[in-house]
Short mmCIF file of C-alpha atoms and ligand atoms in Angstrom, two decimals:
data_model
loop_
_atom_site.label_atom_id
_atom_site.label_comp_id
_atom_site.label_asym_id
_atom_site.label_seq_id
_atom_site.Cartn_x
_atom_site.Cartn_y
_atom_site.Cartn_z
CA UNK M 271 87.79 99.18 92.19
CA UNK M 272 90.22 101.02 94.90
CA UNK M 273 92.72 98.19 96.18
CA UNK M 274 95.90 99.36 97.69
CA UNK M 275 99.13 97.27 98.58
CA UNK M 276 101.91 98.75 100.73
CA UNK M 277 105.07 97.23 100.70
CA UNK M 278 107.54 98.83 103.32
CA UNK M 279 110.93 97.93 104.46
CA UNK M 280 114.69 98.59 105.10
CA UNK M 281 116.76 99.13 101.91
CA UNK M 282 117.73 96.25 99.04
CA UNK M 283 115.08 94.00 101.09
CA UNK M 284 113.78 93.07 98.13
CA UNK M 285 110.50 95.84 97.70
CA UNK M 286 111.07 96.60 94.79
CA UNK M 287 110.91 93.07 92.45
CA UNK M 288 108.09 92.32 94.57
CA UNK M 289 106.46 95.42 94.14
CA UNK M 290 106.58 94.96 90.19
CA UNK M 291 105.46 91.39 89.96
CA UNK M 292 102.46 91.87 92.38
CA UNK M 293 101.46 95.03 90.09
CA UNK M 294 101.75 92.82 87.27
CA UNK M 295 100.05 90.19 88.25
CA UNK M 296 96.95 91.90 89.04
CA UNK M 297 97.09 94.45 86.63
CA UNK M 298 97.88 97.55 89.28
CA UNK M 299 99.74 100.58 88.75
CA UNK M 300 103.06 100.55 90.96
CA UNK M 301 104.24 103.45 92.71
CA UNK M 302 107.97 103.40 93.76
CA UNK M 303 107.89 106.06 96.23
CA UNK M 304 111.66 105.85 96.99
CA UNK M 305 112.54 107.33 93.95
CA UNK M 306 110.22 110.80 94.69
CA UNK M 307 112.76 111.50 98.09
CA UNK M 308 115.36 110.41 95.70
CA UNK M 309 114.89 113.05 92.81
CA UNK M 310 114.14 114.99 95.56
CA UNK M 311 117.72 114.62 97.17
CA UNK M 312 119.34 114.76 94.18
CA UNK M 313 117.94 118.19 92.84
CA UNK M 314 118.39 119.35 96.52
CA UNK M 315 122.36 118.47 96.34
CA UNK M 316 122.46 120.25 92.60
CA UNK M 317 120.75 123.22 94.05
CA UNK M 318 122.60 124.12 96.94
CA UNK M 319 126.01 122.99 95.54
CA UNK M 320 126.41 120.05 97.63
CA UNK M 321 124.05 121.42 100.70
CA UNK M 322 121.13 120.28 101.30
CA UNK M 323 118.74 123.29 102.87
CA UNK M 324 115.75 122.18 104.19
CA UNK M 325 112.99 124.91 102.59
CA UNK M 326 114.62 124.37 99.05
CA UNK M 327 114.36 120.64 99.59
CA UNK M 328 110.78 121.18 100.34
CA UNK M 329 110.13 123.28 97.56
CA UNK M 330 111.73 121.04 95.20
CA UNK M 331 109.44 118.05 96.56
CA UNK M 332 106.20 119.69 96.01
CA UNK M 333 107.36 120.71 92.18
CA UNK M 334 108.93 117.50 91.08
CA UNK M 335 108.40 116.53 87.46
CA UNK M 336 108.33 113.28 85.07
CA UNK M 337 111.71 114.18 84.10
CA UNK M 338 112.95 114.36 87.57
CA UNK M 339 111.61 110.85 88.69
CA UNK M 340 113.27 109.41 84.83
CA UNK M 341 117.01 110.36 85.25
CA UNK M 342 119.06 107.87 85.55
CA UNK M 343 121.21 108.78 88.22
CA UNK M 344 118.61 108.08 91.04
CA UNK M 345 119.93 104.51 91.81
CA UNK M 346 123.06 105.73 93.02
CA UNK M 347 124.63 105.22 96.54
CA UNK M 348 124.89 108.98 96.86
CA UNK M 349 121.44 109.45 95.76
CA UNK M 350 120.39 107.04 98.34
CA UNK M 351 122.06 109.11 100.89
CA UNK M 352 120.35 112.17 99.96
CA UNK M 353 116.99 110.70 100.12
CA UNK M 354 117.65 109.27 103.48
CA UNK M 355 118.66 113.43 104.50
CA UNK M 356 115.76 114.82 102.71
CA UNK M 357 113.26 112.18 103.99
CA UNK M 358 113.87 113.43 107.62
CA UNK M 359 112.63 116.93 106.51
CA UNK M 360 108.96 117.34 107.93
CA UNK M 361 108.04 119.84 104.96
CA UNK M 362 109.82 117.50 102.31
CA UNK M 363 107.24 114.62 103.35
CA UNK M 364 104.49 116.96 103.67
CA UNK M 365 104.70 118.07 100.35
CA UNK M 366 104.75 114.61 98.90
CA UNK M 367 101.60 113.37 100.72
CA UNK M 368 98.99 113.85 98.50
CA UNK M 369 100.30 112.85 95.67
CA UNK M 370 101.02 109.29 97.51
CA UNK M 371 97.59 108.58 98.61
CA UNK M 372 95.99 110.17 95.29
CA UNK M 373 98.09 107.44 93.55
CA UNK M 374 96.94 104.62 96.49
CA UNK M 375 93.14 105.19 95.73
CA UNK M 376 93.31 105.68 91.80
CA UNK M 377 90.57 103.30 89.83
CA UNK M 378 91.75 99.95 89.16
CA UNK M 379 94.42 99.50 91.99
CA UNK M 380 97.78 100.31 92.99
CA UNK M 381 101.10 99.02 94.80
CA UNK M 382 103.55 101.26 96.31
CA UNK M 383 106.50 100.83 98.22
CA UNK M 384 108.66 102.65 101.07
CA UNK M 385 108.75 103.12 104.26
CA UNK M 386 105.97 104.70 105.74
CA UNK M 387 103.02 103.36 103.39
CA UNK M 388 101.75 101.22 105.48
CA UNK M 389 101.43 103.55 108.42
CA UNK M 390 101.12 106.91 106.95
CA UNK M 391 100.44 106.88 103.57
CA UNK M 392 98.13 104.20 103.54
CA UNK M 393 97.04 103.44 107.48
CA UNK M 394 93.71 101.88 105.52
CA UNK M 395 95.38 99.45 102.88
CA UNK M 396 93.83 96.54 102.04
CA UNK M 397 97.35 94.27 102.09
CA UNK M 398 100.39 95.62 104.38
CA UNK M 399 103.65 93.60 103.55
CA UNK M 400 106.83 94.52 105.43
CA UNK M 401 109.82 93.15 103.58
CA UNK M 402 113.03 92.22 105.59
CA UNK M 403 116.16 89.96 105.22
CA UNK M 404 119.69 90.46 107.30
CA UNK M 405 121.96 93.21 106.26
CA UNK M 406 124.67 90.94 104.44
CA UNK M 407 122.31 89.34 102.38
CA UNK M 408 120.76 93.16 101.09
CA UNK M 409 124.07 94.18 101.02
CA UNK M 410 125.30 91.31 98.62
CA UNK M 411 122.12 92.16 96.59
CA UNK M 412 122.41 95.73 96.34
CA UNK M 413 126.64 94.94 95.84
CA UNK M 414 125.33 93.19 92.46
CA UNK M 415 123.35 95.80 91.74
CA UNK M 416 125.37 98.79 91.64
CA UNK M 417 129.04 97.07 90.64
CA UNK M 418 128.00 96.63 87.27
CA UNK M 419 128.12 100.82 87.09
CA UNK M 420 131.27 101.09 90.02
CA UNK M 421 133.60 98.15 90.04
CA UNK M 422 135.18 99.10 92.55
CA UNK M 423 132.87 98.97 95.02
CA UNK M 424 132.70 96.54 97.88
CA UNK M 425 130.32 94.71 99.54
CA UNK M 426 131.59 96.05 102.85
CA UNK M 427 131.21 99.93 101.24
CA UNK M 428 127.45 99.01 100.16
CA UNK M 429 126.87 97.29 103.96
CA UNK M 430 128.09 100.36 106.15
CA UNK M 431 125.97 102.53 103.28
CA UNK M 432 122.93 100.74 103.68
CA UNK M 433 122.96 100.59 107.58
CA UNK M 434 123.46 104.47 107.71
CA UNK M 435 120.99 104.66 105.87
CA UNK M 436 118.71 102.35 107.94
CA UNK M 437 119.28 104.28 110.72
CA UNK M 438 118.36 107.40 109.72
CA UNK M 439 114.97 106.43 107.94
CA UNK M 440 114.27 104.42 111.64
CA UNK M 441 115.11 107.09 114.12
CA UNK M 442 113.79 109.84 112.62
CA UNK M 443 110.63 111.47 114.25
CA UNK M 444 108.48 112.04 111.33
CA UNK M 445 107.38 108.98 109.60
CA UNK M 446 110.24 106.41 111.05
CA UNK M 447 109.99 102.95 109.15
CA UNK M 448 108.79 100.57 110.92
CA UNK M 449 106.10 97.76 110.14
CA UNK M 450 102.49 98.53 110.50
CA UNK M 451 101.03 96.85 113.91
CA UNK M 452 98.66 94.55 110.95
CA UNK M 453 101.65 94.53 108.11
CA UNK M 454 102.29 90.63 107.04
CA UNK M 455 106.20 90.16 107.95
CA UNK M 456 108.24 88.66 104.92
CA UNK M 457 111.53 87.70 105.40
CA UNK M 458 113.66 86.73 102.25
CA UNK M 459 116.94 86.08 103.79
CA UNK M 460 116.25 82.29 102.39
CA UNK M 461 113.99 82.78 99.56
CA UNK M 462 114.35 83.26 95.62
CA UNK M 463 113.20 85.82 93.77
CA UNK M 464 110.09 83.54 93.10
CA UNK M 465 109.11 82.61 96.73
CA UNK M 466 109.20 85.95 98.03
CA UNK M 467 107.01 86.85 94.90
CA UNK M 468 104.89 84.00 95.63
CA UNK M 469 103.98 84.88 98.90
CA UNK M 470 102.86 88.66 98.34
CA UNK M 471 100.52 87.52 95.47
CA UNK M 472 99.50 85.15 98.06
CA UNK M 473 98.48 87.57 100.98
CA UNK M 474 96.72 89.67 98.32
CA UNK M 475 94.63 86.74 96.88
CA UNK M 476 93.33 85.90 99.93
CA UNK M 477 92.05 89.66 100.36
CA UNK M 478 90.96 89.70 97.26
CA UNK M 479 88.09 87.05 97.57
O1 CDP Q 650 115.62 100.94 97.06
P1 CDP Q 650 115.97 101.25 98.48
O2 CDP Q 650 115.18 100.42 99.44
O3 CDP Q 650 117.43 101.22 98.76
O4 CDP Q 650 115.60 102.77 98.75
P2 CDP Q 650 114.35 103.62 98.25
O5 CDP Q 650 113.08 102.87 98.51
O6 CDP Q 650 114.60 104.11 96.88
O7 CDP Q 650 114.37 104.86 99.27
C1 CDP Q 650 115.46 105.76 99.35
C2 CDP Q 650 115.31 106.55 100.63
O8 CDP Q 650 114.13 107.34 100.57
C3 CDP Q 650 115.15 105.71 101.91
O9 CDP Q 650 116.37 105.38 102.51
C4 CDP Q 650 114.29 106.61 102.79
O10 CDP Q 650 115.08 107.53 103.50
C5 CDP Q 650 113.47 107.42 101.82
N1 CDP Q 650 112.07 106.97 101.73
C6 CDP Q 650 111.20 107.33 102.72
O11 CDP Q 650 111.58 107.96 103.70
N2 CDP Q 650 109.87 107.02 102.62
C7 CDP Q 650 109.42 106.32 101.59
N3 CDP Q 650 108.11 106.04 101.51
C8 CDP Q 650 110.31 105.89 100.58
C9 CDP Q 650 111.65 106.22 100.68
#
């Protein structure tokens, strides 16, 4: 059986947990398909020494290994910020294409989330679920996140971070997020971890029958 969910959205909207627990639930594989423009950026910024040139960056997309996508520095606010750069590059999202909708068709189903699955990657899903909630709140989650690693940081620091970032991945030409014209609209300003959870395995129950 092919069944694909996309799962798009700003950053820290809360993609990620729901992502897992859908995939869980229904026994699919889960693509996180942040973290191939972030091993992307961060190989990029090793490369060229703290540049970012856009044929390298390509390059480096279309060659990107297991070990790339398990470091453990992809989480980072800097490697954020060098996704956000290297997702702009036409040839950097070019050369991760195929691998994306390989992984959306595979036998047995699949969930991936990011920011253009539901219109690019995936134009044909089965479920389209665009995850929201207001900038404080994904601030304040992504704040919990990433203190336990940098104390210092503030919730202010992560806020100004995350709407930079925003911006960028919406007003770029290639690929801008932004829901799918059919995507279901979640927002989890006001829900737990649970009811947001609860709702995705929802909308893809009632495809499912
Ligand atoms: O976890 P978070 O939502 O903060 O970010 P992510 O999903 O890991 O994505 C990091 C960056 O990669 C985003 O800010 C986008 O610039 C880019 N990205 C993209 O352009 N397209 C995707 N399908 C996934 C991520």
């Amino acid at each position: 059986m092919q069944f694909t969910v996309a799962i798009d959205g700003p950053a820290a909207a809360g993609k990620g947990t729901i992502s897992k627990a859908v995939a869980l639930q229904f026994g699919f594989a889960y693509l996180d398909t942040g973290s191939l423009y972030r091993a992307t950026g961060v190989k990029a910024l090793e490369v060229g020494r703290g540049v970012i040139e856009p044929a390298i960056a390509a390059r480096l997309a279309g060659a990107l290994s297991q070990t790339d996508l398990d470091r453990d520095d992809l989480r980072t606010a800097m490697a954020g910020q060098a996704a956000s750069k290297v997702a702009a590059l036409p040839d950097v999202r070019a050369a991760l294409l195929q691998f994306q909708k390989t992984y959306a068709r595979r036998e047995g189903g699949a969930v991936l989330d990011g920011r253009d699955i539901g219109t690019v990657i995936c134009p044909n899903a089965e479920v389209k679920i665009y995850v929201t909630a207001s900038d404080e709140v994904r601030a304040m989650r992504r704040h919990a996140e990433l203190v336990q690693t940098k104390p210092k940081l503030t919730v202010t620091q992560v806020l100004s971070d995350l709407r930079a970032r925003d911006e960028r991945d919406a007003a770029r030409d290639v690929s801008p997020m932004k829901p799918a014209d059919d995507a279901l609209l979640l927002d989890t300003t006001d829900l737990s971890i649970d009811e947001a959870v609860s709702n995705a395995i929802k909308a893809v129950q009632a495809r499912l029958k």
